Structure formats: structure tokens, C-alpha cells
PDB file of C-alpha atoms and ligand atoms in Angstrom:
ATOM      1  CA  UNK A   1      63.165  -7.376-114.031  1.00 45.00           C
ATOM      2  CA  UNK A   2      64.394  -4.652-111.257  1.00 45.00           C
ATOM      3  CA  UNK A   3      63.516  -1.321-110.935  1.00 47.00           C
ATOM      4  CA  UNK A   4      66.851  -0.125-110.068  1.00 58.00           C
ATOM      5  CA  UNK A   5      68.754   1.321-112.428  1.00 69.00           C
ATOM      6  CA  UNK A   6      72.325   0.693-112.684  1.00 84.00           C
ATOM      7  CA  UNK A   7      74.761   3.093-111.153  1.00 91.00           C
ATOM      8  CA  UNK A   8      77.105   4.536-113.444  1.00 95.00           C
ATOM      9  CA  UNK A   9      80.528   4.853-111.970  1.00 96.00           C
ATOM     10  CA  UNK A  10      83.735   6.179-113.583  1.00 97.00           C
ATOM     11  CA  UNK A  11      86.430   4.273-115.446  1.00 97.00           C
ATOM     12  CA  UNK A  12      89.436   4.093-113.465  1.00 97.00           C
ATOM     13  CA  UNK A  13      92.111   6.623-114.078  1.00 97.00           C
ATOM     14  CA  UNK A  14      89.223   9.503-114.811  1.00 98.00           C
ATOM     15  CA  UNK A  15      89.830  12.194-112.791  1.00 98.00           C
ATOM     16  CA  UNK A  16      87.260  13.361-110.514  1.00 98.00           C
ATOM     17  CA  UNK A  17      88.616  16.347-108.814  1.00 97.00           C
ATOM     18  CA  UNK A  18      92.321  18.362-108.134  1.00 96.00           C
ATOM     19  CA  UNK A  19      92.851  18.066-104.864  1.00 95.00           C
ATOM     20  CA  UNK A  20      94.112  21.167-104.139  1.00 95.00           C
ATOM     21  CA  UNK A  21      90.386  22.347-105.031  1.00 95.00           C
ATOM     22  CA  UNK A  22      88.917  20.451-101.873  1.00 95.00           C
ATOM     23  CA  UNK A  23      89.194  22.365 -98.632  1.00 94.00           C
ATOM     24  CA  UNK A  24      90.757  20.428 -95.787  1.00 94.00           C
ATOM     25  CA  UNK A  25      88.645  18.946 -94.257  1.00 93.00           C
ATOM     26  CA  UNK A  26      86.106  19.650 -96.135  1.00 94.00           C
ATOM     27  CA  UNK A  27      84.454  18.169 -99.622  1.00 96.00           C
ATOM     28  CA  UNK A  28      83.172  18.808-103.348  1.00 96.00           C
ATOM     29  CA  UNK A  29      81.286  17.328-106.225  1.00 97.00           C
ATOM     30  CA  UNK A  30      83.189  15.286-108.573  1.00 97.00           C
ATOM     31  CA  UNK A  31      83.553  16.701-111.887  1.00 94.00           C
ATOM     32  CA  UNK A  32      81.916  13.714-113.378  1.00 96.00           C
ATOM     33  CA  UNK A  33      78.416  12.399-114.834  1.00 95.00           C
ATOM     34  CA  UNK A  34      75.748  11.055-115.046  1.00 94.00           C
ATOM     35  CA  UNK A  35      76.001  10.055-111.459  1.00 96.00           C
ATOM     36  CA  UNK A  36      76.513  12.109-108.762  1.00 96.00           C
ATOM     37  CA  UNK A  37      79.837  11.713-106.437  1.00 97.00           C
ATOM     38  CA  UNK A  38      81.225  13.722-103.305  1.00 98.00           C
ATOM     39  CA  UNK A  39      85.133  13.922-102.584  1.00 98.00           C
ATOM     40  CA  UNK A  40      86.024  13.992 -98.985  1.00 97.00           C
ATOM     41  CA  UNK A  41      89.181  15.065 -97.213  1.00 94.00           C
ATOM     42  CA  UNK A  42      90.493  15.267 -94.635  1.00 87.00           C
ATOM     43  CA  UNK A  43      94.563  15.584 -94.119  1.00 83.00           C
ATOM     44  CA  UNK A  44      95.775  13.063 -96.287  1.00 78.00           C
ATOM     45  CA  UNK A  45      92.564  10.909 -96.231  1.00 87.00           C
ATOM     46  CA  UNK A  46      90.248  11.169 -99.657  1.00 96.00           C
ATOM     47  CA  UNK A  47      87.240   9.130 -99.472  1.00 97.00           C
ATOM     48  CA  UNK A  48      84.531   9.168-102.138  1.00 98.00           C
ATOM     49  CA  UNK A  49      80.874   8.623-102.225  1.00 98.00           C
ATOM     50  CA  UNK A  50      77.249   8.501-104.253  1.00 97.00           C
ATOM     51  CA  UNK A  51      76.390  11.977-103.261  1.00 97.00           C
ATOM     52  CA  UNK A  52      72.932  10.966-102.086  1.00 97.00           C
ATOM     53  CA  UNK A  53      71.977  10.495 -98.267  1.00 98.00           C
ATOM     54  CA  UNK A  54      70.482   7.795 -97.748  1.00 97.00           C
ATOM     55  CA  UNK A  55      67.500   9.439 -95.326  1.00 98.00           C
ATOM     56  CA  UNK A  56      65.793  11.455 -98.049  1.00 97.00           C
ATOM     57  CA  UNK A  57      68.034  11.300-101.379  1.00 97.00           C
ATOM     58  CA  UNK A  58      69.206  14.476-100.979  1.00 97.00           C
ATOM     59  CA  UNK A  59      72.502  15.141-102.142  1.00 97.00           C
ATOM     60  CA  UNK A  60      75.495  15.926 -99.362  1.00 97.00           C
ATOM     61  CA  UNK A  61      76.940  19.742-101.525  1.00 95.00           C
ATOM     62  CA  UNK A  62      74.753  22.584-101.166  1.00 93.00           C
ATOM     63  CA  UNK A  63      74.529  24.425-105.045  1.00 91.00           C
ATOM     64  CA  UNK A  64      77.536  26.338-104.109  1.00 93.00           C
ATOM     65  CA  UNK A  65      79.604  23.234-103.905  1.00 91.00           C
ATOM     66  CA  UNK A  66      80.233  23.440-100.316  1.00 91.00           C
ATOM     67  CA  UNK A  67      79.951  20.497 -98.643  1.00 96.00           C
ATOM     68  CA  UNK A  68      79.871  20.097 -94.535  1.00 95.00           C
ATOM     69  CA  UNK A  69      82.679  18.208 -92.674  1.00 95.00           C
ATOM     70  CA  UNK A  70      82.921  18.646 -88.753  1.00 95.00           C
ATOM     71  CA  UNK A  71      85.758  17.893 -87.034  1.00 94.00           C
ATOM     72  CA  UNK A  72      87.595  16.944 -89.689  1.00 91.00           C
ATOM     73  CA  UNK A  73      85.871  13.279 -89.249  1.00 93.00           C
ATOM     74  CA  UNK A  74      82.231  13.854 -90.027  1.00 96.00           C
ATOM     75  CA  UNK A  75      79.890  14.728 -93.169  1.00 97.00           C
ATOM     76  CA  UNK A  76      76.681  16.248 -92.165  1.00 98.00           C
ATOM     77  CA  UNK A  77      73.841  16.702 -94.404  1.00 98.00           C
ATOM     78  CA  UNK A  78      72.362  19.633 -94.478  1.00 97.00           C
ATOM     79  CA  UNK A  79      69.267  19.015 -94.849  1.00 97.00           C
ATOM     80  CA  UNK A  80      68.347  17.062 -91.289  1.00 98.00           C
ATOM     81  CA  UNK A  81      72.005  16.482 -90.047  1.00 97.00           C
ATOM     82  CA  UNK A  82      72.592  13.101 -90.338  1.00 98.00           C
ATOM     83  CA  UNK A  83      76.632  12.410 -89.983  1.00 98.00           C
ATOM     84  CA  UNK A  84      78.587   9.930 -91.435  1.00 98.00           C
ATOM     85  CA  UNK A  85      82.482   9.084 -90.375  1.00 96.00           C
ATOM     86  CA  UNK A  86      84.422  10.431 -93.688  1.00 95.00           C
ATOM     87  CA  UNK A  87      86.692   7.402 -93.739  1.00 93.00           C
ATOM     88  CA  UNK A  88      84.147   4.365 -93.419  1.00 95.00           C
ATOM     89  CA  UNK A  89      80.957   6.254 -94.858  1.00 97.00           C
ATOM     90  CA  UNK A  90      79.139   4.733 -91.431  1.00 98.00           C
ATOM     91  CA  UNK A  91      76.203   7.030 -90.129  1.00 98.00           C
ATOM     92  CA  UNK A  92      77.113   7.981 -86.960  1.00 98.00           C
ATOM     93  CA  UNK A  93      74.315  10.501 -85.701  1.00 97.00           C
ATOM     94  CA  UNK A  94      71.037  11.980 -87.209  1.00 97.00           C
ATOM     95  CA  UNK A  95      68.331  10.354 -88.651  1.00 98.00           C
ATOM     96  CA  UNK A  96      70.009   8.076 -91.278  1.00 97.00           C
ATOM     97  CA  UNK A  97      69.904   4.956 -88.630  1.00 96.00           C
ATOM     98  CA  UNK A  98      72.329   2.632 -89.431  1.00 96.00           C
ATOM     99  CA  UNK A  99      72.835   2.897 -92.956  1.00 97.00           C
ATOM    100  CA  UNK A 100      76.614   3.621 -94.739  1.00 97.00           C
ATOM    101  CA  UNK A 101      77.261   5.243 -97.668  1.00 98.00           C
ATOM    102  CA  UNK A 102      77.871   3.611-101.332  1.00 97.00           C
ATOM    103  CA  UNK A 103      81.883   4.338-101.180  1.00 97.00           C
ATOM    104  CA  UNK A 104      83.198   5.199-104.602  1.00 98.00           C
ATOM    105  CA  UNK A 105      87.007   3.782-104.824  1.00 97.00           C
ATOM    106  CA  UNK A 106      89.591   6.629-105.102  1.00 98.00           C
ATOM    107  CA  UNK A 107      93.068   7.374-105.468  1.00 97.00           C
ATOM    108  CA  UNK A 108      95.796  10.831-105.176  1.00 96.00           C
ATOM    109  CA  UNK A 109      98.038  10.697-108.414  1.00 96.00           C
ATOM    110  CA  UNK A 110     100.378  13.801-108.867  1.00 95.00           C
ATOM    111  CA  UNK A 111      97.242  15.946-107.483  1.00 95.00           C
ATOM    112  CA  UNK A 112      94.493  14.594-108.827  1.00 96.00           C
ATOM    113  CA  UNK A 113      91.809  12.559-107.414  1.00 97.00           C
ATOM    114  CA  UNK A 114      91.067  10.122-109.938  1.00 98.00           C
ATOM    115  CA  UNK A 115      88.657   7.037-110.151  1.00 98.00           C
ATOM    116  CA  UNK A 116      90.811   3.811-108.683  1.00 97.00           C
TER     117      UNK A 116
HETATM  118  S1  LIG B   1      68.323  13.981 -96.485  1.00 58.70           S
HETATM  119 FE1  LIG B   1      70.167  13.867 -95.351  1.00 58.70          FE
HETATM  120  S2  LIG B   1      69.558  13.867 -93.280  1.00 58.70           S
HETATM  121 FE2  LIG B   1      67.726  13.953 -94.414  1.00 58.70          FE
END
């Protein structure tokens, strides 16, 4: 028996997200639930990912939504700063070591991020 409970991700096709919502670069919640998902862009680059860092759990948007990108390359948490390369999810700075991201597959179809 584990104690982990099993991540609920969306069906593919759902949509997640217009993209024209997402601030380049920049990044949102999904519109989706139980669990919780961050859309990244950057250019033509959408990533996706369980919007929890993996220092603390704490999730990647602040309650407005806004979510930090720097340089067009990096999330930051903001709760202690940890960064993490928007295209491979890698932590790259901060105190998240060497841990990466649980990537949630994604796609653009006529301007709509939607579960791939
Ligand atoms: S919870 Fe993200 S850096 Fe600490």
C-alpha cells in the first residue's frame, strides 16, 4: 500500500488555458481540477507543469494568477526563489537542488493550450 495518491492529470484534448491569456513570457494556472497545473510561455514555447515546487510544496502563481518568468527562460518561485529552465522544468538556482519539475504534456491548437 503507498501513501501517495495518484495524480490526476487531464484527458487529452481538454483545454487548459487560451493562449492569448498567458503573458509572454510569463505563466498562469490551468483552468483545470483537481490537480493543480502552471502554463509557461515563452515565444512560441508552452511548457506545462504540477504547480507545486518541489522545495516546500508551494505552488509557482501567486492568488492573482501571476506567475514569475525571468528572462524569458526561468520560473522563479516566489516564495524562496528557486528557478527552473521553462523548457526542461530543470532547477537551475535556489534552493530546490537538483530536482525537475513533473512536466505535464501540452499542445497549441487554434489558440488553445490543451492537454496532449
Ligand atoms: S517553495 Fe519554492 S523555493 Fe521554496
Amino acid at each position: 500500500m503507498s501513501d501517495e495518491t495518484e495524480t490526476v492529470l487531464p484527458a487529452p484534448g481538454t483545454v487548459l488555458k487560451t493562449l492569448s491569456e498567458i503573458p509572454d513570457p510569463g505563466g498562469l494556472p490551468a483552468d483545470f481540477a483537481p490537480t493543480p497545473i502552471v502554463i509557461l510561455r515563452s515565444g512560441e514555447t508552452v511548457t506545462a507543469y504540477l504547480n507545486v515546487c518541489p522545495h516546500a510544496g508551494r505552488p509557482f502563481s501567486l492568488p492573482s494568477g501571476k506567475t514569475l518568468v525571468s528572462e524569458g527562460r526561468y520560473l522563479v518561485c516566489p516564495f524562496h526563489g528557486a528557478s527552473f529552465d521553462v523548457a526542461t522544468g530543470a532547477c537551475v538556482g535556489g534552493p530546490a537542488g537538483k530536482s525537475t519539475l513533473k512536466p505535464v504534456a501540452v499542445t497549441v491548437v487554434d489558440g488553445q493550450v490543451v492537454a496532449a
